[in-house]
PDB file with one MODEL, atoms N, CA, C and O in Angstrom:
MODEL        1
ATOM      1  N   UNK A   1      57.126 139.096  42.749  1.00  0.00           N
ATOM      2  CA  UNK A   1      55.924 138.358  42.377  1.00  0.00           C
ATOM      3  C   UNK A   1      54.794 139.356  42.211  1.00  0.00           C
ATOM      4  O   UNK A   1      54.652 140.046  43.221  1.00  0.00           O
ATOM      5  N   UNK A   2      53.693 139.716  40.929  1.00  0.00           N
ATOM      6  CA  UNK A   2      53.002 140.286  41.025  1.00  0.00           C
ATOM      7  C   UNK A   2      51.724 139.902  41.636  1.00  0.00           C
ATOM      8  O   UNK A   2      51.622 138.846  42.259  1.00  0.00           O
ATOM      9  N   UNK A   3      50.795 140.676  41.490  1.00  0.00           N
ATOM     10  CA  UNK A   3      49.294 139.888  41.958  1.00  0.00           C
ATOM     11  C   UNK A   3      48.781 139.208  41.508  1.00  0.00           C
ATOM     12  O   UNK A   3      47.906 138.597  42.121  1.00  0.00           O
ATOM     13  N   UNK A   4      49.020 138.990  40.377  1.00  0.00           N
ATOM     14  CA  UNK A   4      48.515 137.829  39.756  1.00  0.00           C
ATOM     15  C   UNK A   4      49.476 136.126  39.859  1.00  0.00           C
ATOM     16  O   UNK A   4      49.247 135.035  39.335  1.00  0.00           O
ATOM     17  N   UNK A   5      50.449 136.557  40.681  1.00  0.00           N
ATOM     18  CA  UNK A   5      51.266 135.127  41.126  1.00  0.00           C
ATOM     19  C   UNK A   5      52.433 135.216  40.049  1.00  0.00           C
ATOM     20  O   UNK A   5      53.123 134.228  40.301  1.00  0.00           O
ATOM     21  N   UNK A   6      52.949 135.818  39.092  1.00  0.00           N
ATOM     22  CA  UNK A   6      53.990 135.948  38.247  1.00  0.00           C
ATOM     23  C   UNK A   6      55.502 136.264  38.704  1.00  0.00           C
ATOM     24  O   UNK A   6      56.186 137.281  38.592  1.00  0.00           O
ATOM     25  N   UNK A   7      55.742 135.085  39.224  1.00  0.00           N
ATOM     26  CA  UNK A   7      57.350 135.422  39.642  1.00  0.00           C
ATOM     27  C   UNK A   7      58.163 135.806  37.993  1.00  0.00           C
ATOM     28  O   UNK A   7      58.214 135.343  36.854  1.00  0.00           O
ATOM     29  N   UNK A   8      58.712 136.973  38.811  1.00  0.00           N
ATOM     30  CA  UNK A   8      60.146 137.360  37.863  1.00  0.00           C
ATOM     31  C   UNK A   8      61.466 136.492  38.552  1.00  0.00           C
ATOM     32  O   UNK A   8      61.919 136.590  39.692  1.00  0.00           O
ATOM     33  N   UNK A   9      61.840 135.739  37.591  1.00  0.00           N
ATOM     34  CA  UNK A   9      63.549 135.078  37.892  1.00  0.00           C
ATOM     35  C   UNK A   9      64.173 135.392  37.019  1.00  0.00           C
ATOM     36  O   UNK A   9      64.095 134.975  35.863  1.00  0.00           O
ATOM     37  N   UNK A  10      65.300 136.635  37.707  1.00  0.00           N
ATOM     38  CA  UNK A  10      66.465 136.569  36.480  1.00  0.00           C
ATOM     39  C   UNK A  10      67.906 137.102  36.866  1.00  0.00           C
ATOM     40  O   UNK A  10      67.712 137.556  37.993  1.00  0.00           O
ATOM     41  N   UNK A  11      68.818 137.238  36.659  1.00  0.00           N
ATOM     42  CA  UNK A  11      70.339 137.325  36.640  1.00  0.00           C
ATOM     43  C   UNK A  11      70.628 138.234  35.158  1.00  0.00           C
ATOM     44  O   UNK A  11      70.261 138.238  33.983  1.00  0.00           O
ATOM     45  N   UNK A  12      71.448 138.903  35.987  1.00  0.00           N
ATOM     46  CA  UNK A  12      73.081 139.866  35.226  1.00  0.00           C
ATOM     47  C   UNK A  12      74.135 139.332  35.242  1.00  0.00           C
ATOM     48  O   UNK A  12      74.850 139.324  36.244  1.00  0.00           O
ATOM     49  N   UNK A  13      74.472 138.728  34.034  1.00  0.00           N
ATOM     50  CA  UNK A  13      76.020 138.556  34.044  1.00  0.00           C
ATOM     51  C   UNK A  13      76.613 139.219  33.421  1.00  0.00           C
ATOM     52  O   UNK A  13      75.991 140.009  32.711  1.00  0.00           O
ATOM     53  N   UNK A  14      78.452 139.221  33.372  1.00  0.00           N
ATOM     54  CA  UNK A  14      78.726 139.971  32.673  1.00  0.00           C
ATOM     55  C   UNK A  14      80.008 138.516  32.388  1.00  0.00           C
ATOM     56  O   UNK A  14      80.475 137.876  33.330  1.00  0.00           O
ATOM     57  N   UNK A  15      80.326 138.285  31.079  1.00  0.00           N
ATOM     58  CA  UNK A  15      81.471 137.259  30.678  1.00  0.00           C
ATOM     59  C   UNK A  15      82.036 138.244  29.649  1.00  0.00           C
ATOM     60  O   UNK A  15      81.732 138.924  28.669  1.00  0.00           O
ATOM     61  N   UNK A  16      83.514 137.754  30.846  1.00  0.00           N
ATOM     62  CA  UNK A  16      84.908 138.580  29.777  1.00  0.00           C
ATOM     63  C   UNK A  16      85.390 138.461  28.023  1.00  0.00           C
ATOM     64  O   UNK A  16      85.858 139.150  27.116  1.00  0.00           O
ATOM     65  N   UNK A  17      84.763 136.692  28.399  1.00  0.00           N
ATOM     66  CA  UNK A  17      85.205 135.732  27.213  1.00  0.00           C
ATOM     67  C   UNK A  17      86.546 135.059  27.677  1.00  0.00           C
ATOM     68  O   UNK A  17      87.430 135.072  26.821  1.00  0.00           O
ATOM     69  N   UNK A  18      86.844 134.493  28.838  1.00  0.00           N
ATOM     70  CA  UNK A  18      88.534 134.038  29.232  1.00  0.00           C
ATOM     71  C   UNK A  18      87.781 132.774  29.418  1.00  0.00           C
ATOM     72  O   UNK A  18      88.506 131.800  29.214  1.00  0.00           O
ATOM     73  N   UNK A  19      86.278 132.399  29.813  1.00  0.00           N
ATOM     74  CA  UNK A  19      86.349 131.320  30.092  1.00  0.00           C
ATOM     75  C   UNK A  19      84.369 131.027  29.280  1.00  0.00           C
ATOM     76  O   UNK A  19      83.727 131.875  28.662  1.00  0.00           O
ATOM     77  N   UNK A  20      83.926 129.584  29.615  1.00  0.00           N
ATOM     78  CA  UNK A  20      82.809 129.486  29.302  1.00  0.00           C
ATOM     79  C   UNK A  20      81.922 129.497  30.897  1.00  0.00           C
ATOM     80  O   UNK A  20      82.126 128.905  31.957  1.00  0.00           O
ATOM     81  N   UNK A  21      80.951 130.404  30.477  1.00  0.00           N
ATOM     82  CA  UNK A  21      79.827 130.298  31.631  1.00  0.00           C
ATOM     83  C   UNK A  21      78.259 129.789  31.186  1.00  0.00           C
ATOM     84  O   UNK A  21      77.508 130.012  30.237  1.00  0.00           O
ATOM     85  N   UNK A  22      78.220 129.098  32.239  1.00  0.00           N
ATOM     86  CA  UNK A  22      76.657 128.456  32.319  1.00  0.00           C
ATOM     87  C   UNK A  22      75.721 129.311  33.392  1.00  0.00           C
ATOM     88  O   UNK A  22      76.243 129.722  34.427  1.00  0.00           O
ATOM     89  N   UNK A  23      74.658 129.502  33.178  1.00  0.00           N
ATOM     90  CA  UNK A  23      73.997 130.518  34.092  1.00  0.00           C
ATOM     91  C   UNK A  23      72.871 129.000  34.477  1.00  0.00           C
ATOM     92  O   UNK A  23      72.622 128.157  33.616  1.00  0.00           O
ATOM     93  N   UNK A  24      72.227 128.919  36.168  1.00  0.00           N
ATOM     94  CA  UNK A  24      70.964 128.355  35.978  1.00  0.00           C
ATOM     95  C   UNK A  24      70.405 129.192  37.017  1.00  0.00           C
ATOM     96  O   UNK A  24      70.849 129.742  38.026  1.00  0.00           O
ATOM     97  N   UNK A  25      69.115 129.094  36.349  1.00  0.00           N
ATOM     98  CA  UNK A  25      68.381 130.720  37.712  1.00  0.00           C
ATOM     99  C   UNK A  25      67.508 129.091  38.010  1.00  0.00           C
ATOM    100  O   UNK A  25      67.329 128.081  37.329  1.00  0.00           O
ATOM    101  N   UNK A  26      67.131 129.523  39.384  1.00  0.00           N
ATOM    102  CA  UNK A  26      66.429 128.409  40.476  1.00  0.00           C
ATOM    103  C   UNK A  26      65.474 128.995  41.041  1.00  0.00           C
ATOM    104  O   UNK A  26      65.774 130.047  41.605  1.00  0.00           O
ATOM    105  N   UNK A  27      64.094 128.572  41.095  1.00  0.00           N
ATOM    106  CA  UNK A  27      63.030 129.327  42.026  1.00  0.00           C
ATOM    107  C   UNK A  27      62.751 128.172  42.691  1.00  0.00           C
ATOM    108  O   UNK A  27      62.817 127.011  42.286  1.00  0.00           O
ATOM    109  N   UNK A  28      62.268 128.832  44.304  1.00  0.00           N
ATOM    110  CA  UNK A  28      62.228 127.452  45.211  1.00  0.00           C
ATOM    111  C   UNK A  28      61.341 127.750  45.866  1.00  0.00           C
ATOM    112  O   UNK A  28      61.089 128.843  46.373  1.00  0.00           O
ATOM    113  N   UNK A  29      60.660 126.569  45.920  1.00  0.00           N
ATOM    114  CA  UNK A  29      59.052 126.858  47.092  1.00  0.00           C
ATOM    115  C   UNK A  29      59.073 126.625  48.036  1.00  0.00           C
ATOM    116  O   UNK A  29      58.683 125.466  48.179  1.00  0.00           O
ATOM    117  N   UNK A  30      59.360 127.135  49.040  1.00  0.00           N
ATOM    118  CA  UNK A  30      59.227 126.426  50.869  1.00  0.00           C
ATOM    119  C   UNK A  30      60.120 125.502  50.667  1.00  0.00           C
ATOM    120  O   UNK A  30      59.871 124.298  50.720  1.00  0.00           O
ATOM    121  N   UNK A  31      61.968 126.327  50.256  1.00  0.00           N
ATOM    122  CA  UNK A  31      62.784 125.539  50.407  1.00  0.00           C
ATOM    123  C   UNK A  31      62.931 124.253  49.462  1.00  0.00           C
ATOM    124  O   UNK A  31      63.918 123.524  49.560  1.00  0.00           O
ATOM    125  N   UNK A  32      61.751 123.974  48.407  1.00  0.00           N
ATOM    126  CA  UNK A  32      62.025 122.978  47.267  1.00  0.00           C
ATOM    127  C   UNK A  32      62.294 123.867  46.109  1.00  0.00           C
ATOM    128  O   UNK A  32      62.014 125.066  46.102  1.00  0.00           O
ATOM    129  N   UNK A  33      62.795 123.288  45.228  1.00  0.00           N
ATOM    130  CA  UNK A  33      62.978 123.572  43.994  1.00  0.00           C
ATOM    131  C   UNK A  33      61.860 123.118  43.306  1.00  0.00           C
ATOM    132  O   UNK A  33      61.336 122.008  43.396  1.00  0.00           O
ATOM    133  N   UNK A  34      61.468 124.257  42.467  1.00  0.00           N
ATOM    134  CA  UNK A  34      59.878 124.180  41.304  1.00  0.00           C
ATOM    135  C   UNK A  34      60.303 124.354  40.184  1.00  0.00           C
ATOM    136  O   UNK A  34      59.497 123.974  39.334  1.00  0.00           O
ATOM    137  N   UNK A  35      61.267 124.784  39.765  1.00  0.00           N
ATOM    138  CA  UNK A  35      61.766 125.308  38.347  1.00  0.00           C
ATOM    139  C   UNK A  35      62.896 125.453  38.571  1.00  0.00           C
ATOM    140  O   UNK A  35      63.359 125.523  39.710  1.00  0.00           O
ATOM    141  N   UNK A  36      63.703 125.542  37.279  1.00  0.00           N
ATOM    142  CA  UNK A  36      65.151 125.873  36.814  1.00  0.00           C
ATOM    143  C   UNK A  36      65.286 125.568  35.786  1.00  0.00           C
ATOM    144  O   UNK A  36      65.122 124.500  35.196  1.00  0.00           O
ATOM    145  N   UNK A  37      65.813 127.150  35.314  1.00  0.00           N
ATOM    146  CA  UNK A  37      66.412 127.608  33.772  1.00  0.00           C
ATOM    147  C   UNK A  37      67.846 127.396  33.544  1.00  0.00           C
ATOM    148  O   UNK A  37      68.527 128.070  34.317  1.00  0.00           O
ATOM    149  N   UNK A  38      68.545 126.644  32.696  1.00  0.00           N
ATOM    150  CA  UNK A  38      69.750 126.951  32.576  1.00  0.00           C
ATOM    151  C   UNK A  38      69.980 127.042  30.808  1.00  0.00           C
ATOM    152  O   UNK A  38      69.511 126.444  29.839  1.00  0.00           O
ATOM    153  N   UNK A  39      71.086 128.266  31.049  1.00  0.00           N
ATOM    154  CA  UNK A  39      71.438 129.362  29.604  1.00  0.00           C
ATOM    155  C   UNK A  39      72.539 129.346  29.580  1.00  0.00           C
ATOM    156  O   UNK A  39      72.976 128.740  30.558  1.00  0.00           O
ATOM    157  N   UNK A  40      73.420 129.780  28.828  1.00  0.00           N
ATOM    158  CA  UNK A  40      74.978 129.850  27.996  1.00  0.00           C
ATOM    159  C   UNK A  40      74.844 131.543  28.538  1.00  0.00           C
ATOM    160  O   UNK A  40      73.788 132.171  28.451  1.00  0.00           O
ATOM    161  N   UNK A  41      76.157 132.130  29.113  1.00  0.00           N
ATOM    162  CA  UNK A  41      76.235 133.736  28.670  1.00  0.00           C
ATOM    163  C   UNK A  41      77.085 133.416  27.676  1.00  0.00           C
ATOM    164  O   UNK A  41      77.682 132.366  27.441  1.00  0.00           O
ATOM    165  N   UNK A  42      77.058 134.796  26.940  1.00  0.00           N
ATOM    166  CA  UNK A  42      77.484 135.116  25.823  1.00  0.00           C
ATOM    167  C   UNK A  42      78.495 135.920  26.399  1.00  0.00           C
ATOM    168  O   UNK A  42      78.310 136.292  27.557  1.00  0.00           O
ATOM    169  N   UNK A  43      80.144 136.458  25.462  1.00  0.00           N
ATOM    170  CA  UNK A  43      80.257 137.413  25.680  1.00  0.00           C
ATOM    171  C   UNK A  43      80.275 138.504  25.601  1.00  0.00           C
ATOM    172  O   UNK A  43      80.249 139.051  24.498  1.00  0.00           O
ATOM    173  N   UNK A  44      80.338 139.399  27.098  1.00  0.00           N
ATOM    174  CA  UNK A  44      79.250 140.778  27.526  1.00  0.00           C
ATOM    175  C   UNK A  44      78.829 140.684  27.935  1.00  0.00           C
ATOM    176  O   UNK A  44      78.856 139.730  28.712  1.00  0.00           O
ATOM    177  N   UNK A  45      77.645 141.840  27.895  1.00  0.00           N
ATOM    178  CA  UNK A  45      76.907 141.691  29.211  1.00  0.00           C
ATOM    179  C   UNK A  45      75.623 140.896  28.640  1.00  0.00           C
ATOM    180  O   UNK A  45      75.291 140.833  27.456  1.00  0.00           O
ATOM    181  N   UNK A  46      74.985 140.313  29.728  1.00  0.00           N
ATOM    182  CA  UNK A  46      74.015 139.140  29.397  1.00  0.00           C
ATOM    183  C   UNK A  46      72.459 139.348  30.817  1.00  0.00           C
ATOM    184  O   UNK A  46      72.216 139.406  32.022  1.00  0.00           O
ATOM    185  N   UNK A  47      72.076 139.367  29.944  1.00  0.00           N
ATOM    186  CA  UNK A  47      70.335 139.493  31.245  1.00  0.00           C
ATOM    187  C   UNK A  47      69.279 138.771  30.985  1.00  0.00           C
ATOM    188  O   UNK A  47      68.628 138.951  29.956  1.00  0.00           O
ATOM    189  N   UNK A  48      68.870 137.566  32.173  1.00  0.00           N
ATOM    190  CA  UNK A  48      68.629 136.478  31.973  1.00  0.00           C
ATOM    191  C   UNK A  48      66.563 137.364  32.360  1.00  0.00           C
ATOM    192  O   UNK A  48      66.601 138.305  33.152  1.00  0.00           O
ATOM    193  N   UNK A  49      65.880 137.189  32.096  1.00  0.00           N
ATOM    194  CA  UNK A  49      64.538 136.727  32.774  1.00  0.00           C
ATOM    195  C   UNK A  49      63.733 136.215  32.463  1.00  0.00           C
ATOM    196  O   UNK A  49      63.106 136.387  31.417  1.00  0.00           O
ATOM    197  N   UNK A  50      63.483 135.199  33.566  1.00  0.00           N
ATOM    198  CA  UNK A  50      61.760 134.236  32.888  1.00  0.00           C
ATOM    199  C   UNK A  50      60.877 134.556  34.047  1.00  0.00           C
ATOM    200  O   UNK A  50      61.058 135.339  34.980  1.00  0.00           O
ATOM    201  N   UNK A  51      59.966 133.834  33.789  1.00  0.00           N
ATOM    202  CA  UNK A  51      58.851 134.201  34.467  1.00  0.00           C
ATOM    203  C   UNK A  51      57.920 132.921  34.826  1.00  0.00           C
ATOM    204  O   UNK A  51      57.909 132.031  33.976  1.00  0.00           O
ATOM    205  N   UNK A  52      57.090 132.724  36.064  1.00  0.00           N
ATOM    206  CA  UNK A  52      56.706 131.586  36.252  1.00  0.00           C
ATOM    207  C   UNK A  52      55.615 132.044  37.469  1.00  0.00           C
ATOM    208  O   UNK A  52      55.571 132.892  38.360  1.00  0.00           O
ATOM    209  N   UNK A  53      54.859 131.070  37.005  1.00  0.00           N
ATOM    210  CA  UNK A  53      53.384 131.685  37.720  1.00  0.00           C
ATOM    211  C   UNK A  53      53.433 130.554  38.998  1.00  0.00           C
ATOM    212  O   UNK A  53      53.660 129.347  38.905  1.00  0.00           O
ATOM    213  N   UNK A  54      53.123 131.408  40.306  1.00  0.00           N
ATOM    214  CA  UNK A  54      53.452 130.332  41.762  1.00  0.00           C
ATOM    215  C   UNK A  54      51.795 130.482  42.274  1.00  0.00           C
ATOM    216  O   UNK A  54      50.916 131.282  41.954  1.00  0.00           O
ATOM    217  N   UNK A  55      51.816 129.486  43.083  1.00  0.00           N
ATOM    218  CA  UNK A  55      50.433 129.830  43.991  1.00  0.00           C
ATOM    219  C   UNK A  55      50.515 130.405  45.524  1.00  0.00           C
ATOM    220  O   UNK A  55      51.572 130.440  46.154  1.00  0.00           O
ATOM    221  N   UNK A  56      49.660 130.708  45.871  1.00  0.00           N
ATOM    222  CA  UNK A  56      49.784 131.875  46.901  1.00  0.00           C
ATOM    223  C   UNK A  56      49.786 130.855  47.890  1.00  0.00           C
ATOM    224  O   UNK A  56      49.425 129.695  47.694  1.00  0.00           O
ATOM    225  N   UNK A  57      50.368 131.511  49.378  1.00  0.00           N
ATOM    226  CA  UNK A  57      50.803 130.661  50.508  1.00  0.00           C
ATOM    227  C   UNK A  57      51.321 130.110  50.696  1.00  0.00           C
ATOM    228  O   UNK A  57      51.083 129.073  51.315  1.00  0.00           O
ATOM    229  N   UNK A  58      52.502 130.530  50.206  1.00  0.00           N
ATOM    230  CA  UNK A  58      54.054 129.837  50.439  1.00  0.00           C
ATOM    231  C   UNK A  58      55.409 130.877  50.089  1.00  0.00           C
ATOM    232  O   UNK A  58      55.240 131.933  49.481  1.00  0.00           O
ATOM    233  N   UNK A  59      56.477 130.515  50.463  1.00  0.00           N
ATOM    234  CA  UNK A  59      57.433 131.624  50.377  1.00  0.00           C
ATOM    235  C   UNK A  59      58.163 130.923  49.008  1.00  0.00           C
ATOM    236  O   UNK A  59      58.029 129.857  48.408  1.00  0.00           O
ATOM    237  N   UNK A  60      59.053 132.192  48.853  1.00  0.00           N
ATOM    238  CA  UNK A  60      59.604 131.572  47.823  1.00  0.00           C
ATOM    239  C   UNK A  60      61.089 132.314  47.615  1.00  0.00           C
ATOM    240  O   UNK A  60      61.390 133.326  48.247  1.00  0.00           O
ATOM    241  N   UNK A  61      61.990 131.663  46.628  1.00  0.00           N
ATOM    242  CA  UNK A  61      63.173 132.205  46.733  1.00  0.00           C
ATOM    243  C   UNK A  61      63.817 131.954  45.511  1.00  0.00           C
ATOM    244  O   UNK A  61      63.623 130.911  44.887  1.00  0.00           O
ATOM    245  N   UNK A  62      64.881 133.208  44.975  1.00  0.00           N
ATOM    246  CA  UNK A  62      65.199 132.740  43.519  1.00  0.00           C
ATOM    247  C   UNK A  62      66.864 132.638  44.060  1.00  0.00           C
ATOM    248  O   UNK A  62      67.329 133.226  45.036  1.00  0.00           O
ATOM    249  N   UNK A  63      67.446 131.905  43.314  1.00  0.00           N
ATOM    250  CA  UNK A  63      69.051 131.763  43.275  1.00  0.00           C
ATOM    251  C   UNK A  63      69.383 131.626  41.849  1.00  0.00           C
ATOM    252  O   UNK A  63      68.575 131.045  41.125  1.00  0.00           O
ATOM    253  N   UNK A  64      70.578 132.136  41.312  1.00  0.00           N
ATOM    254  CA  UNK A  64      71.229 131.937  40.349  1.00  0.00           C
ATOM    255  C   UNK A  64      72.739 131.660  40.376  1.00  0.00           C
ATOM    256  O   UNK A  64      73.516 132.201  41.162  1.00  0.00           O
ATOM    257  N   UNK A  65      72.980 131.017  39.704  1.00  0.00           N
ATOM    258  CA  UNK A  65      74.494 129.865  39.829  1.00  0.00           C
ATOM    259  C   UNK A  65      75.114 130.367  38.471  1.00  0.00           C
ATOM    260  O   UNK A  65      74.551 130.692  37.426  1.00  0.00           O
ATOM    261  N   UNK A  66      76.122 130.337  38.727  1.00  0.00           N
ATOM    262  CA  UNK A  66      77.206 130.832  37.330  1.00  0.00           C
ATOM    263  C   UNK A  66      78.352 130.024  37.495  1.00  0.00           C
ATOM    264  O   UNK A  66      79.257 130.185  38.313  1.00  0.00           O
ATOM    265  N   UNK A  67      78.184 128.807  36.323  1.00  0.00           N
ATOM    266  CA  UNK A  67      79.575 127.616  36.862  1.00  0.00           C
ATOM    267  C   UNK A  67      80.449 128.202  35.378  1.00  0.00           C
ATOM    268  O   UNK A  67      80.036 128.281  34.221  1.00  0.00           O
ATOM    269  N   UNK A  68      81.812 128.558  35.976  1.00  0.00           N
ATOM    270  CA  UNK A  68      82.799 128.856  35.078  1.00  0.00           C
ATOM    271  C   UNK A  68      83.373 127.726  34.627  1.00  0.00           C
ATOM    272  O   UNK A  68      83.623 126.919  35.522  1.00  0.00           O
ATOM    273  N   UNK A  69      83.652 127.413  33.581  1.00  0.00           N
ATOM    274  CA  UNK A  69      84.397 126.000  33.156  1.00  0.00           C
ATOM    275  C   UNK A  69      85.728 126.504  31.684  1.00  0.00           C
ATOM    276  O   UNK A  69      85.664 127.486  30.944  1.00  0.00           O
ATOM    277  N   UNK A  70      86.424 125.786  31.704  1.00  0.00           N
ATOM    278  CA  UNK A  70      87.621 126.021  30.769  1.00  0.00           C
ATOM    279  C   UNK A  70      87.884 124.652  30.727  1.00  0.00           C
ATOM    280  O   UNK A  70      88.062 123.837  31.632  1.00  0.00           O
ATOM    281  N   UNK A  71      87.872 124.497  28.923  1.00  0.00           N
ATOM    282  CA  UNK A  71      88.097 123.236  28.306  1.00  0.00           C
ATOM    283  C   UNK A  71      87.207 122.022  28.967  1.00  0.00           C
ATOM    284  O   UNK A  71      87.381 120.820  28.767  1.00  0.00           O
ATOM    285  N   UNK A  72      86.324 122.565  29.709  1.00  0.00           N
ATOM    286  CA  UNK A  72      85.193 121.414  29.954  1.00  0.00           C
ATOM    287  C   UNK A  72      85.075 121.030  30.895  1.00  0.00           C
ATOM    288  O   UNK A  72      84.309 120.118  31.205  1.00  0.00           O
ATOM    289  N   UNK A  73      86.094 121.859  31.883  1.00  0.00           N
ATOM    290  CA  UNK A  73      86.368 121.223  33.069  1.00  0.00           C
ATOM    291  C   UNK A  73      86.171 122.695  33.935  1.00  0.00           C
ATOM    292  O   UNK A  73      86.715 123.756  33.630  1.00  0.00           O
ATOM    293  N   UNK A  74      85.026 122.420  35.374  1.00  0.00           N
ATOM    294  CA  UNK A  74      84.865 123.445  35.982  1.00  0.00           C
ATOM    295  C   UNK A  74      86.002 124.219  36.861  1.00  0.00           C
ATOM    296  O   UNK A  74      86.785 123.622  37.599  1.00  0.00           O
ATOM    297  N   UNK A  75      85.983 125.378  36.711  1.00  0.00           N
ATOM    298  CA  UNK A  75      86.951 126.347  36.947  1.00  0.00           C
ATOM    299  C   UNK A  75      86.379 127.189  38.564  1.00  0.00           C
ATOM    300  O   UNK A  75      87.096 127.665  39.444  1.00  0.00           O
ATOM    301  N   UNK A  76      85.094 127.139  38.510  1.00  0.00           N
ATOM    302  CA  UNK A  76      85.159 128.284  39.839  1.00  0.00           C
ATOM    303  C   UNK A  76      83.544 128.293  39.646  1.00  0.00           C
ATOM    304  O   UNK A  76      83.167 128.205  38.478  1.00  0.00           O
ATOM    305  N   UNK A  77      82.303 128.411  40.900  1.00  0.00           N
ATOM    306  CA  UNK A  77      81.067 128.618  40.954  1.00  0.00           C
ATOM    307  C   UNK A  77      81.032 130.110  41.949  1.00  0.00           C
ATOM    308  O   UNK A  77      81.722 130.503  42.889  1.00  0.00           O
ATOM    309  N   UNK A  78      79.826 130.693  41.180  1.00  0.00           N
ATOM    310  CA  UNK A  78      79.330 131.487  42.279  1.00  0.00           C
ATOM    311  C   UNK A  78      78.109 131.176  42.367  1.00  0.00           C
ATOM    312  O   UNK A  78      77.690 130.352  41.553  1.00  0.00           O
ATOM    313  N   UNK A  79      77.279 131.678  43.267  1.00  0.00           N
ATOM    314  CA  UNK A  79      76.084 131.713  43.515  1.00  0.00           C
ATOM    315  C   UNK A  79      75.505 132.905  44.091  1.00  0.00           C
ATOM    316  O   UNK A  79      76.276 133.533  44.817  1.00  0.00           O
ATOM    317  N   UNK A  80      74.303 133.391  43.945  1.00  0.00           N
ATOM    318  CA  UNK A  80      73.582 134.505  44.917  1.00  0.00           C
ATOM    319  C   UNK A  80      72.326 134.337  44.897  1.00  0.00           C
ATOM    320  O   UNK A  80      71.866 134.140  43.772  1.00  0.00           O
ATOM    321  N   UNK A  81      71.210 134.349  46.207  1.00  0.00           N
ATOM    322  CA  UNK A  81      70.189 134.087  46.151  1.00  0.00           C
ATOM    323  C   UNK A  81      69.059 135.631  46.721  1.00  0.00           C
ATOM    324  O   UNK A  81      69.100 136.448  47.640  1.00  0.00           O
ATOM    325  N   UNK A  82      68.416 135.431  45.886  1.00  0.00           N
ATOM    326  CA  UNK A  82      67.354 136.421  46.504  1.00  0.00           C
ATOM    327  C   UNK A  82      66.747 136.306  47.727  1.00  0.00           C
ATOM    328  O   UNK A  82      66.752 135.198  48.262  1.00  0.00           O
ATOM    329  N   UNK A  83      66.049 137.552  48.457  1.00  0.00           N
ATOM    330  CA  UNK A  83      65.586 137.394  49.697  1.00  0.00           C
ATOM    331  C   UNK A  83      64.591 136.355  49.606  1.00  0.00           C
ATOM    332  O   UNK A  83      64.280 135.911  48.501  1.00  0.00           O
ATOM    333  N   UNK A  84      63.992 135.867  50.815  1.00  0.00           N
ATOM    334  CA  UNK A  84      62.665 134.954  50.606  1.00  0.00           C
ATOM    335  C   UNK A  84      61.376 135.900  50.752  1.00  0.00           C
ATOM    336  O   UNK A  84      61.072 136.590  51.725  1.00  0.00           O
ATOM    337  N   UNK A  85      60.656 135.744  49.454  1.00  0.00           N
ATOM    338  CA  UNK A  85      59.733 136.291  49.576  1.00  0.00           C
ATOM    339  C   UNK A  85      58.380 135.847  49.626  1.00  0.00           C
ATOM    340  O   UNK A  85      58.168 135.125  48.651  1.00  0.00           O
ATOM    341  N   UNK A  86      57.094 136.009  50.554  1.00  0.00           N
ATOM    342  CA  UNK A  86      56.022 135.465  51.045  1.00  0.00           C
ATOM    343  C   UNK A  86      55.041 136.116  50.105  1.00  0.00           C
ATOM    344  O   UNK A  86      54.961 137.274  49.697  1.00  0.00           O
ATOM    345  N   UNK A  87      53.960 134.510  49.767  1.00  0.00           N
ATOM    346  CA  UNK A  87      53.078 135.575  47.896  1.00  0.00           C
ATOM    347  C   UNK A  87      51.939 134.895  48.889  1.00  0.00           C
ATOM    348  O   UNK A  87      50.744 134.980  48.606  1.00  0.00           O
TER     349      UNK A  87
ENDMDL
END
């Protein structure tokens, strides 16, 4: 988050092409959800970032979800979340 309140949210993926991936990056305020992006990777490598302006005095936390699906039907999730950080 810079000083001016500008959260960076973003994710690296990398898709083989064996299956379809959905990316959604999540920013969360004191444990709520305020936003969420969700994108297609392509395949290769793929680098997601947006940006979103928070207000000060509260923590905050980004997660990004990568749901694998084949023929439409989900195959496998990961997830990883960023530290919580206090703006």
């Amino acid at each position: 988050i810079s000083k001016t309140g500008r959260a960076t949210c973003g994710a690296i993926v990398y898709n083989n092409g064996d299956y379809d991936v959905a990316i959604i990056i999540s920013l969360k305020q004191d444990d709520t959800t305020i936003k969420t992006w969700s994108m297609v990777a392509e395949v290769g490598n793929n680098q997601f970032e947006k940006y979103y302006y928070v207000a000060s005095g509260h923590e905050y936390q980004v997660t990004a979800t990568a749901q694998v699906s084949s023929g439409g039907s989900l195959v496998r999730t990961y997830k990883i979340s960023s530290n919580v950080v206090s703006y």
